[in-house]
PDB file of C-alpha atoms in Angstrom:
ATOM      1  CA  UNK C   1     -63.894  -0.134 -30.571  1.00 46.00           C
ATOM      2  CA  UNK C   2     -63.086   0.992 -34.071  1.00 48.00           C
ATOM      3  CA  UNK C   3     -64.364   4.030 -35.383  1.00 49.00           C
ATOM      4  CA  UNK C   4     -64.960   5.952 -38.975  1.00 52.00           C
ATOM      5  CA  UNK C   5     -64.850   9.430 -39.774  1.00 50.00           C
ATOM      6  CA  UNK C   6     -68.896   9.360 -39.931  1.00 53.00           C
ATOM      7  CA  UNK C   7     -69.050   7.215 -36.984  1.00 54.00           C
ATOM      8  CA  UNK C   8     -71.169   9.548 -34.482  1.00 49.00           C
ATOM      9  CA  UNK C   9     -68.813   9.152 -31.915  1.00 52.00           C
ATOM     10  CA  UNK C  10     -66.274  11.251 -33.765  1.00 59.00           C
ATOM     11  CA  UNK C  11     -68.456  14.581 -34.252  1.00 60.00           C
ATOM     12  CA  UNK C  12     -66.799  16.979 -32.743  1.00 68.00           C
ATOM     13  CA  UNK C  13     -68.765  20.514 -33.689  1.00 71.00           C
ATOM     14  CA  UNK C  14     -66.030  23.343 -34.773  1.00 73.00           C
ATOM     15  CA  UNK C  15     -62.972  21.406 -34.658  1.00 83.00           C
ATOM     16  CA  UNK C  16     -60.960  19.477 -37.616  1.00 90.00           C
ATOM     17  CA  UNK C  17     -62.399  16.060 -39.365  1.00 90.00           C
ATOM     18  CA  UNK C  18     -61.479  12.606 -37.757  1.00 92.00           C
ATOM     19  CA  UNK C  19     -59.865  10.565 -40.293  1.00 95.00           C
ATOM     20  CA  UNK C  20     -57.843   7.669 -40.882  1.00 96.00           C
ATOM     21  CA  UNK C  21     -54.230   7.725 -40.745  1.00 98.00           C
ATOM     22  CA  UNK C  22     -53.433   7.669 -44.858  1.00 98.00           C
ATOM     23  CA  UNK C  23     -56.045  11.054 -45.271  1.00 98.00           C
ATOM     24  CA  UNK C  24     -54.318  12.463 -42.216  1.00 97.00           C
ATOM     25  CA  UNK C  25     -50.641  11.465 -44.276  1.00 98.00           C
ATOM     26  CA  UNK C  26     -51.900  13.106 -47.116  1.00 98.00           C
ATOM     27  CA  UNK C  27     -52.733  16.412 -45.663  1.00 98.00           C
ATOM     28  CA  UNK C  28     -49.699  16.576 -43.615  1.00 98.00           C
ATOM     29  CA  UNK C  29     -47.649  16.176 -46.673  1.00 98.00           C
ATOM     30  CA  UNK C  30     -49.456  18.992 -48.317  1.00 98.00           C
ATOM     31  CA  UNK C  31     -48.301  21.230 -44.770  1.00 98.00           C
ATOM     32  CA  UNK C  32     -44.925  19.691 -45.252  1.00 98.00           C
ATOM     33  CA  UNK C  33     -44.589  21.285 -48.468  1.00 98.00           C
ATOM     34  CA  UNK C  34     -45.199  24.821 -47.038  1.00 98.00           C
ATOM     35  CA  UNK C  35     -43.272  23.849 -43.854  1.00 98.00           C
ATOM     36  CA  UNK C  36     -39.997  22.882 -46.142  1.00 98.00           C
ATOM     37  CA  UNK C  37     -40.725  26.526 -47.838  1.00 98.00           C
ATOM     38  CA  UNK C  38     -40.944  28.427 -44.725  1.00 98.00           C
ATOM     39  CA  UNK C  39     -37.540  26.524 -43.684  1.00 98.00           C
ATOM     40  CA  UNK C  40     -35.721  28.238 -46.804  1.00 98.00           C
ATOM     41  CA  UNK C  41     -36.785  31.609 -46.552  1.00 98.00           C
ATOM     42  CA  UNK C  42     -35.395  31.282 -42.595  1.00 97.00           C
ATOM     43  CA  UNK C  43     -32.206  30.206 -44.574  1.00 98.00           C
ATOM     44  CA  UNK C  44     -32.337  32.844 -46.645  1.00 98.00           C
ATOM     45  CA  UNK C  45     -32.994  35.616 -43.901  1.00 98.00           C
ATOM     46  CA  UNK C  46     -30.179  33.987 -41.576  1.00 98.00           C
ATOM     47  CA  UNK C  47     -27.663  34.884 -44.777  1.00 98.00           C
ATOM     48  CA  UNK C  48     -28.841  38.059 -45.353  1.00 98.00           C
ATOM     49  CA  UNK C  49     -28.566  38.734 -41.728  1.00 98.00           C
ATOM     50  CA  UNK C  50     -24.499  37.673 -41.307  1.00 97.00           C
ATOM     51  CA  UNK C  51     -24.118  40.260 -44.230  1.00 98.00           C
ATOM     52  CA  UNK C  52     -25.295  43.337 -42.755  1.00 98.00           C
ATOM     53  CA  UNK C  53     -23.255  46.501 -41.913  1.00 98.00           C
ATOM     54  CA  UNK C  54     -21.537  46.856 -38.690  1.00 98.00           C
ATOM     55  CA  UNK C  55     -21.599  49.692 -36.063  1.00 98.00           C
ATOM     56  CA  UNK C  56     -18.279  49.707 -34.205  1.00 98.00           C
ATOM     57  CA  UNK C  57     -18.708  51.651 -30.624  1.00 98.00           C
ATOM     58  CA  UNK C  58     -16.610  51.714 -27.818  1.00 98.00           C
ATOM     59  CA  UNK C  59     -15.978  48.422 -25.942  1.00 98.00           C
ATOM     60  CA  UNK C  60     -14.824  50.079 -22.733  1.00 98.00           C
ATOM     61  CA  UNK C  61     -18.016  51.600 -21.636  1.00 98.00           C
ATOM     62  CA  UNK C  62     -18.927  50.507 -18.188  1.00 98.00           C
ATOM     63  CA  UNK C  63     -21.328  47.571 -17.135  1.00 98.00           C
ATOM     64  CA  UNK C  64     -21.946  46.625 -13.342  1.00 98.00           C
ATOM     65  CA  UNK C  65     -21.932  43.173 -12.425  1.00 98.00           C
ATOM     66  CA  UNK C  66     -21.308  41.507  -9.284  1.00 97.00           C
ATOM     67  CA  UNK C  67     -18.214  42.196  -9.446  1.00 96.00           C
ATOM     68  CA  UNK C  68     -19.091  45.907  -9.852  1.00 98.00           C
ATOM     69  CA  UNK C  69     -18.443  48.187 -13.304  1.00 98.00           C
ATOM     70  CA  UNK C  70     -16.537  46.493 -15.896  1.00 98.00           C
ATOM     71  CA  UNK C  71     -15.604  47.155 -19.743  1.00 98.00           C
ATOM     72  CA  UNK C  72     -18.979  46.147 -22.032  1.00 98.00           C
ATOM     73  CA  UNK C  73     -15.521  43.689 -23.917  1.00 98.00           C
ATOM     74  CA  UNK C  74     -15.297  41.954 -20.707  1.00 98.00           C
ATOM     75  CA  UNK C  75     -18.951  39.751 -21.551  1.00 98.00           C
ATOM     76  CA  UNK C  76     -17.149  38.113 -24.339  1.00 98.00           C
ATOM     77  CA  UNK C  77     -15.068  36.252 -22.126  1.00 98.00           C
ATOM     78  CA  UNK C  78     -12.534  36.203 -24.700  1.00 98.00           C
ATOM     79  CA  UNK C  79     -14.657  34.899 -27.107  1.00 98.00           C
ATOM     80  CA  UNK C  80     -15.433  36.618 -30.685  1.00 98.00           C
ATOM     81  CA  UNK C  81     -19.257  36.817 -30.427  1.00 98.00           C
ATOM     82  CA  UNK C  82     -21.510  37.529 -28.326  1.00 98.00           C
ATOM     83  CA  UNK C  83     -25.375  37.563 -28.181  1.00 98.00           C
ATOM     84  CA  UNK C  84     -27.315  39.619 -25.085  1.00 98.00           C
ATOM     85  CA  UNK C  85     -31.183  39.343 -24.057  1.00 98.00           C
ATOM     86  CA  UNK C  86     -31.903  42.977 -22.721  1.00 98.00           C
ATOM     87  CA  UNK C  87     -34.367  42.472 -19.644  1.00 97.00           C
ATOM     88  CA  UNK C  88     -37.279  45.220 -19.402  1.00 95.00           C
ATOM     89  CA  UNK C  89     -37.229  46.090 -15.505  1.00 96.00           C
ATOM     90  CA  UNK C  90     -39.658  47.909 -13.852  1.00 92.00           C
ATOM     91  CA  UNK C  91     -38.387  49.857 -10.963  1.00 94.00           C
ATOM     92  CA  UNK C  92     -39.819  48.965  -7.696  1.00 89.00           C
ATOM     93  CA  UNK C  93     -41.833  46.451  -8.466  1.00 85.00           C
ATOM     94  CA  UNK C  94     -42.221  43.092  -6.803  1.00 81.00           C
ATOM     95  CA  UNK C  95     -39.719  40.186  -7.663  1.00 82.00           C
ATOM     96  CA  UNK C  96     -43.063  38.658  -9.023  1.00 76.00           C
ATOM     97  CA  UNK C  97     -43.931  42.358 -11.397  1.00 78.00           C
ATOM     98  CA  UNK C  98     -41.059  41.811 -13.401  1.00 84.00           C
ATOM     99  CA  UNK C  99     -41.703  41.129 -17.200  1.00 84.00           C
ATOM    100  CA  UNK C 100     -42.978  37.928 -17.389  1.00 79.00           C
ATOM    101  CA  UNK C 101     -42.208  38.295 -21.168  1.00 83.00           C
ATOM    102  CA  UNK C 102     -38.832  38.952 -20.422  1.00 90.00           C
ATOM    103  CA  UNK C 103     -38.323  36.330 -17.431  1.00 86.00           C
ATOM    104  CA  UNK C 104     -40.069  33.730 -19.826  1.00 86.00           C
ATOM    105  CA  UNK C 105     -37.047  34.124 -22.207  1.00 91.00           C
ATOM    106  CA  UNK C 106     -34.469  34.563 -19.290  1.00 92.00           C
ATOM    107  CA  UNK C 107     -35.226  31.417 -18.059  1.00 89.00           C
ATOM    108  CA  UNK C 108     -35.045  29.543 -21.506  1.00 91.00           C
ATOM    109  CA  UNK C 109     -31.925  31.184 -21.545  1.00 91.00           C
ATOM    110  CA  UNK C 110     -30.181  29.976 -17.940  1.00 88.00           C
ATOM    111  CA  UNK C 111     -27.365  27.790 -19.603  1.00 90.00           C
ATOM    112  CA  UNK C 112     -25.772  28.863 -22.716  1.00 95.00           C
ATOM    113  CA  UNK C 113     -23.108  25.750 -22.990  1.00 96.00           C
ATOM    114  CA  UNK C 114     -23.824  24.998 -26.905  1.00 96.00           C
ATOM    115  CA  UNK C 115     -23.206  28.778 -27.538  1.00 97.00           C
ATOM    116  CA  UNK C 116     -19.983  28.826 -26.333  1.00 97.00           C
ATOM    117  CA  UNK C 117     -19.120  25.558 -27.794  1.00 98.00           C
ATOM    118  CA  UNK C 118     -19.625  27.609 -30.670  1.00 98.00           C
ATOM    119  CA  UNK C 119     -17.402  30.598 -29.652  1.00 98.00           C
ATOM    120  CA  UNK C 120     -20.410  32.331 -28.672  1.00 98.00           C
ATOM    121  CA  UNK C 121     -20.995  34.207 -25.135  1.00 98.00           C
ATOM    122  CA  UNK C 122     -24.312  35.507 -23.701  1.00 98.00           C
ATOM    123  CA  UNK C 123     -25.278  37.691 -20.703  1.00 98.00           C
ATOM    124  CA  UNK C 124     -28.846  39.541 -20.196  1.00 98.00           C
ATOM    125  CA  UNK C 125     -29.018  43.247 -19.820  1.00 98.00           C
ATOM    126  CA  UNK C 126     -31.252  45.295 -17.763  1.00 98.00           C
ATOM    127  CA  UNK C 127     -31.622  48.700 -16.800  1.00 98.00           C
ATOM    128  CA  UNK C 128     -32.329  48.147 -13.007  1.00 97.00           C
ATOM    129  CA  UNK C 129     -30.384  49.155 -10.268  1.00 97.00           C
ATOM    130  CA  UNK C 130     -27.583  46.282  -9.746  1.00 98.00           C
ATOM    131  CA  UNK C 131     -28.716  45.626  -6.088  1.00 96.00           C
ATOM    132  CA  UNK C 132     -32.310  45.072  -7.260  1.00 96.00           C
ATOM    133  CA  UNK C 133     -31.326  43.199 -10.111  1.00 97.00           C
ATOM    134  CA  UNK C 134     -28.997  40.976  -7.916  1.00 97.00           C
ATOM    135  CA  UNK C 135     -31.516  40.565  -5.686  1.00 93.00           C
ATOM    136  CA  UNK C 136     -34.106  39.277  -8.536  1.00 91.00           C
ATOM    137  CA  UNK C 137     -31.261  37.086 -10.131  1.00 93.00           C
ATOM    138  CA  UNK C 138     -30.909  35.335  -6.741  1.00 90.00           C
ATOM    139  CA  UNK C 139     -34.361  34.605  -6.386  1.00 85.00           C
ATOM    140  CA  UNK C 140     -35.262  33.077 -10.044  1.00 87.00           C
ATOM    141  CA  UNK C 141     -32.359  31.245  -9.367  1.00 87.00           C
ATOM    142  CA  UNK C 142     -30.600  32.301 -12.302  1.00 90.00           C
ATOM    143  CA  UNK C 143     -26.756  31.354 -13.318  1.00 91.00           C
ATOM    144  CA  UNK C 144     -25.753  32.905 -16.689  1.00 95.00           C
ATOM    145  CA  UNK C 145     -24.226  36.209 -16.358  1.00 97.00           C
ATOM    146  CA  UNK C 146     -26.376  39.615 -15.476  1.00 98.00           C
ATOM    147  CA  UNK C 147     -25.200  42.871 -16.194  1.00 98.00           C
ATOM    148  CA  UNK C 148     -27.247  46.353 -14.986  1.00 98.00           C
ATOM    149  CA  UNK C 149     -26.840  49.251 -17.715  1.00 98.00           C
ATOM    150  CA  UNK C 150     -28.545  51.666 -16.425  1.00 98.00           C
ATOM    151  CA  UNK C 151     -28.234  55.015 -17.841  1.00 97.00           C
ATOM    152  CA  UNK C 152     -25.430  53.475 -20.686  1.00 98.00           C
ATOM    153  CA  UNK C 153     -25.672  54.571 -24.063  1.00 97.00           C
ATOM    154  CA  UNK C 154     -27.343  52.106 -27.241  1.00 97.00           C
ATOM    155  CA  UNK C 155     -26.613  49.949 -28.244  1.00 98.00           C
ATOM    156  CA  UNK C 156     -25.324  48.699 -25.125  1.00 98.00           C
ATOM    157  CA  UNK C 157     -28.500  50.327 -23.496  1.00 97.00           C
ATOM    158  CA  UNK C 158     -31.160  52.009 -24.515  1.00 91.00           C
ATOM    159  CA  UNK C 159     -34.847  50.198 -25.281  1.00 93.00           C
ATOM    160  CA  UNK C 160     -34.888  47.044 -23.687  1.00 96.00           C
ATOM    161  CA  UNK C 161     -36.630  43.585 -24.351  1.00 95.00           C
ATOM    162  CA  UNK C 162     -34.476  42.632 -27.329  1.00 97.00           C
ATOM    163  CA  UNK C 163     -32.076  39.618 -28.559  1.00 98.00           C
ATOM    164  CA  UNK C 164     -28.442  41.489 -29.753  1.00 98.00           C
ATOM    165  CA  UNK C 165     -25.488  40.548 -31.161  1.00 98.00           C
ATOM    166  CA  UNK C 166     -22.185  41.806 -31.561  1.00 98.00           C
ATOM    167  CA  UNK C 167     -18.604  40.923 -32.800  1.00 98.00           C
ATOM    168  CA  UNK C 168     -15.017  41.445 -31.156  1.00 98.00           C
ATOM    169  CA  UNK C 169     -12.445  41.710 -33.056  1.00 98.00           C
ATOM    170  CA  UNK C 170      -9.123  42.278 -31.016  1.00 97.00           C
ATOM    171  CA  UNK C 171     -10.725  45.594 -28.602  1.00 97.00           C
ATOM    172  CA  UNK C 172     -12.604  46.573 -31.415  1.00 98.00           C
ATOM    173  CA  UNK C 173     -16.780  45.862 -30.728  1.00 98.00           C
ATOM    174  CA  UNK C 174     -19.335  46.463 -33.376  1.00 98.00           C
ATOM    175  CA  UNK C 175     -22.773  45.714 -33.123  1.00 98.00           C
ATOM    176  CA  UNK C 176     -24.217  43.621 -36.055  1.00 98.00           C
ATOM    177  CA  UNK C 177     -28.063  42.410 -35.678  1.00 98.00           C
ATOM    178  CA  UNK C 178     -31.102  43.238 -33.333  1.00 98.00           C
ATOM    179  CA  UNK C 179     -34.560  41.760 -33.309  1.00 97.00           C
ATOM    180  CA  UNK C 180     -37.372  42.659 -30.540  1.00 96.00           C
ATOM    181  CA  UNK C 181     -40.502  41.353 -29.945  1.00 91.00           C
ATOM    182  CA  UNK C 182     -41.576  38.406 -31.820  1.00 91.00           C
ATOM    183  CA  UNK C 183     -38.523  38.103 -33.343  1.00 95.00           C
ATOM    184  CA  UNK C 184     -37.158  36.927 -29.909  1.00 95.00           C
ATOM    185  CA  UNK C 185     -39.024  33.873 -29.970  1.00 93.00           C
ATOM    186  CA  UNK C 186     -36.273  31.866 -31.084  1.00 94.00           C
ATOM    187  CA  UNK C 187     -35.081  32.301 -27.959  1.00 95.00           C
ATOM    188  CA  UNK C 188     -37.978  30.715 -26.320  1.00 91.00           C
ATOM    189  CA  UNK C 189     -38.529  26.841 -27.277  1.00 91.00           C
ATOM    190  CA  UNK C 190     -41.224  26.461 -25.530  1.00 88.00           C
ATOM    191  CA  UNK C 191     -43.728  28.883 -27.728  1.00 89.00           C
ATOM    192  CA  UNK C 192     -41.923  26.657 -30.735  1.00 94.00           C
ATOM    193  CA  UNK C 193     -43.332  23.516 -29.544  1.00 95.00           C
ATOM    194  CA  UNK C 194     -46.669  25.247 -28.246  1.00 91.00           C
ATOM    195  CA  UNK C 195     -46.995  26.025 -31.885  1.00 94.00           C
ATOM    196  CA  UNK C 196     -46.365  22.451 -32.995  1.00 97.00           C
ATOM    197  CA  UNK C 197     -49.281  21.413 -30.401  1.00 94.00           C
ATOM    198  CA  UNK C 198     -53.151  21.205 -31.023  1.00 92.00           C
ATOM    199  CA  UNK C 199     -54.203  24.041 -28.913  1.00 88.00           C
ATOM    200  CA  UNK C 200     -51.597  26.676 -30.061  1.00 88.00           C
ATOM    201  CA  UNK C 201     -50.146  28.715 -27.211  1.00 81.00           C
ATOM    202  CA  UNK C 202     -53.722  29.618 -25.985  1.00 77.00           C
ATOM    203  CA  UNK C 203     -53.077  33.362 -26.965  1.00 75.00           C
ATOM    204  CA  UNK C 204     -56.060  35.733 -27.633  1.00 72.00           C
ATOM    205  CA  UNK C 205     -54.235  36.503 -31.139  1.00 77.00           C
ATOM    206  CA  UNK C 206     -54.455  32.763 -32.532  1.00 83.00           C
ATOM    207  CA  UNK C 207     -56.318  31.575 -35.523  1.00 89.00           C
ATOM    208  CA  UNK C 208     -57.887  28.598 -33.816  1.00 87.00           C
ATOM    209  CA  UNK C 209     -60.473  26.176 -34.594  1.00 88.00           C
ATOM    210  CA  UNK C 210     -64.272  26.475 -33.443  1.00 84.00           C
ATOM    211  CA  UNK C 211     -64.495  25.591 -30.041  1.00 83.00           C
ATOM    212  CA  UNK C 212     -61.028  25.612 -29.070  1.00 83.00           C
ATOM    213  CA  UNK C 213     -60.515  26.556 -25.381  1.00 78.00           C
ATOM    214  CA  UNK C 214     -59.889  30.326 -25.021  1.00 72.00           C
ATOM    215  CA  UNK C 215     -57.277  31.942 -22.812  1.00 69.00           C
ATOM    216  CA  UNK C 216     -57.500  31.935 -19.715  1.00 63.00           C
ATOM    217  CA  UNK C 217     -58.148  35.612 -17.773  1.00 63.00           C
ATOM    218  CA  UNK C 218     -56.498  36.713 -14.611  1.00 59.00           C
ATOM    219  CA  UNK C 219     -58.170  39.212 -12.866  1.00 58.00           C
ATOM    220  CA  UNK C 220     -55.560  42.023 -12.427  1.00 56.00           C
ATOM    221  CA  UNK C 221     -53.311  42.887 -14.729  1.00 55.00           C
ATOM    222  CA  UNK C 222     -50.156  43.064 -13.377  1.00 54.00           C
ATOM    223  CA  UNK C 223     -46.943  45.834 -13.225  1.00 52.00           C
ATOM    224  CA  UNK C 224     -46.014  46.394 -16.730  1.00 47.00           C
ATOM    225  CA  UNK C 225     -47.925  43.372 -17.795  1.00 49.00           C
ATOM    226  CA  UNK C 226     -49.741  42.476 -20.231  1.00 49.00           C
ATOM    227  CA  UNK C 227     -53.267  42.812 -18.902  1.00 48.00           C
ATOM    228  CA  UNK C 228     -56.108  39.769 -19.671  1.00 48.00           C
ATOM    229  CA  UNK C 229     -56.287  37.878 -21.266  1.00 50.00           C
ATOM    230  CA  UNK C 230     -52.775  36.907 -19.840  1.00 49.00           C
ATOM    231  CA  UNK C 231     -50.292  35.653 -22.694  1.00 50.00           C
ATOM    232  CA  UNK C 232     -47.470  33.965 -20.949  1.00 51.00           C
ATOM    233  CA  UNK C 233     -48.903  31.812 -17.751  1.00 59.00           C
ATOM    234  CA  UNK C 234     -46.146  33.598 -15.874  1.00 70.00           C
ATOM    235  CA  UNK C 235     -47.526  33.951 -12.405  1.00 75.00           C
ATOM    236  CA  UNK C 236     -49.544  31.234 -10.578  1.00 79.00           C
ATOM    237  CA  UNK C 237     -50.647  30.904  -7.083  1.00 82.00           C
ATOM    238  CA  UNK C 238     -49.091  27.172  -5.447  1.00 83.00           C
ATOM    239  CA  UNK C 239     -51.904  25.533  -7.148  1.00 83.00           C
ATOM    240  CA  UNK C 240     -50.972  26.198 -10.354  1.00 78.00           C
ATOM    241  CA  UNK C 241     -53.834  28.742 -11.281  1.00 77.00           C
ATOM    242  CA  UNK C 242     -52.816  31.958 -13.343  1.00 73.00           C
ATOM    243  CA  UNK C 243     -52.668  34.613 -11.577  1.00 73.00           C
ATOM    244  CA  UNK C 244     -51.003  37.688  -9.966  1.00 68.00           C
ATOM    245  CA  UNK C 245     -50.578  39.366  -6.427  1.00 70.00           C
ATOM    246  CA  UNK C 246     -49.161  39.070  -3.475  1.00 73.00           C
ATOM    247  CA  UNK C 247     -49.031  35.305  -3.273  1.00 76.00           C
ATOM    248  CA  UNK C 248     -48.174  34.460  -6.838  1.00 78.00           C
ATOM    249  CA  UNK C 249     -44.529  33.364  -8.177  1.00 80.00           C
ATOM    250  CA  UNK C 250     -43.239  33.278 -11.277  1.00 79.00           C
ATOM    251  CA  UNK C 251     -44.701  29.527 -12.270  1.00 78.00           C
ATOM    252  CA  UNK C 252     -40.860  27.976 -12.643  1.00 78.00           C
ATOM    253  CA  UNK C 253     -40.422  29.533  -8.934  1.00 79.00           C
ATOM    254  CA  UNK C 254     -42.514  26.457  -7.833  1.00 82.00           C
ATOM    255  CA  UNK C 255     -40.002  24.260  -8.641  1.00 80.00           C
ATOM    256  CA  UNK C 256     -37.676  25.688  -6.467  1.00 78.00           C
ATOM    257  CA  UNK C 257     -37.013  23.538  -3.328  1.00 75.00           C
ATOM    258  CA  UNK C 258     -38.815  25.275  -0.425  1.00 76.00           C
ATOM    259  CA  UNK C 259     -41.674  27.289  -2.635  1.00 75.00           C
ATOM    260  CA  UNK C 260     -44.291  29.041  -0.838  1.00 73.00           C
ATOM    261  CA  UNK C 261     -46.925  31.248  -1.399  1.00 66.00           C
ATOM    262  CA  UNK C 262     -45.761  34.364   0.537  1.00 52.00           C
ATOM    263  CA  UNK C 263     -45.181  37.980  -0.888  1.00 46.00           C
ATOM    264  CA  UNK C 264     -41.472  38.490  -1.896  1.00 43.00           C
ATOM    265  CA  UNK C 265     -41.111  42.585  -2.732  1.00 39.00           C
ATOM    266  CA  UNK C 266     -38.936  43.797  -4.197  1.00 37.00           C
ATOM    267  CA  UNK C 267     -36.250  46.098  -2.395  1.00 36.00           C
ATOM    268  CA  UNK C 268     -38.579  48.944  -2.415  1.00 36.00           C
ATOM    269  CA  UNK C 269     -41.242  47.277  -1.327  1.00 36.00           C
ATOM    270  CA  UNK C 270     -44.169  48.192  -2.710  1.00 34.00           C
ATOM    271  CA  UNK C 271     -46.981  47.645  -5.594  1.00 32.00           C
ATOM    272  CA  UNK C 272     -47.538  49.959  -8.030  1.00 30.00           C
TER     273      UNK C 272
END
């Protein structure tokens, strides 16, 4: 059945006008115009950003690994740049009370092949202890590299939950950009294409439409977390309900071949 835009069939209280598609053309053309604008200025911004000052520190501070400490230069892997995701961790909490912030990034994050094409390297930083980190790593399932810099000096350490770059040049290192919190998104595709979608990213924060759905709530906030209503859909229980405690996983967990919805602790063992 055809419809019109006065057609009662199309009233939909609090939400945006059903139209044809030449009005819809028209106003997406009018959003194109600030979309093309918006585009520019992140041109702009990227050039201002390769011309900042450099701090040059010492490359051979110590990072441990798997292969225990090693010199920071050693995450280039011989390449010139390198960019690092520095991991919040929360010490002893569950494999499951880790940032789910954080973890949402790491895992956008697990294969960084069209960086290096590019000459670029990447590793994630945390400050947890390396066995606890390894032992997280192995769980998520996790391939790029991991370093632990606990108790090392910025800008190798220091505040976590940042994207950071820095440049090699022979065993010279010098840090050249930082951005935290929202300005790690780029990071994250997902949240790009959330925008992109009809219902947003289902945050509490959104401008939204009348009678859009509203975010979810979990019941407990969880270790470090962000408390309800929840911003990341992190944790679920095996049916795919948000949650956290004892029986939830990080949601990509689920995917992992064997999945099930038993309490993994941390090496410490306990809740906080």
């Amino acid at each position: 059945m055809t419809t019109t835009p006065d057609h009662p069939i199309t009233a939909l209280p609090g939400r945006p006008p059903v139209v044809d598609l030449a009005t819809w053309q028209t106003a997406r053309d009018e959003l194109l115009v600030r979309e093309k604008a918006h585009t520019r200025e992140g041109d702009a911004l990227a050039a201002a950003r390769r011309r900042l000052p450099m701090v040059e520190f010492d490359g051979t501070v110590e990072v441990v690994g798997p292969d225990g400490p090693v010199p920071f230069l050693d995450l280039f892997q011989g390449r010139d740049e390198l960019v690092v995701y520095k991991h919040m961790w929360y010490d002893g909490a569950p494999h499951q009370g880790q940032c789910e912030g954080c973890t949402t990034t790491a895992w956008h994050l697990r294969d960084a092949v069209y960086l290096n094409a590019r000459g670029v390297s990447f590793a994630i930083l945390t400050t947890g202890r390396w066995d606890d980190v390894a032992s997280y790593v192995e769980f998520m399932g996790y391939t790029q590299p991991w370093y632990s810099v606990r108790d090392v000096d910025a800008p190798v350490g220091d505040d976590m939950g940042s994207l950071t770059c820095f440049l090699r040049d022979g065993d010279r290192v010098f840090l050249t950009y930082a951005t935290t919190g929202r300005g790690n998104e780029p990071a994250n595709g997902s949240l790009g294409l959330l925008d992109m979608t009809p219902y947003g990213r289902r945050e509490a924060w959104e401008d939204v439409p009348g009678g859009w759905p509203e975010a979810p709530r979990v019941t407990e906030a969880p270790v470090g977390g962000h408390g309800a209503p929840i911003c990341w859909y992190w944790r679920s229980d095996a049916d795919g309900n948000a949650t956290w405690g004892p029986t939830s996983r990080p949601v990509p967990q689920w995917t992992r071949p064997g999945a099930t919805p038993v309490e993994t602790l941390g090496r410490h063992g306990h809740h906080h």
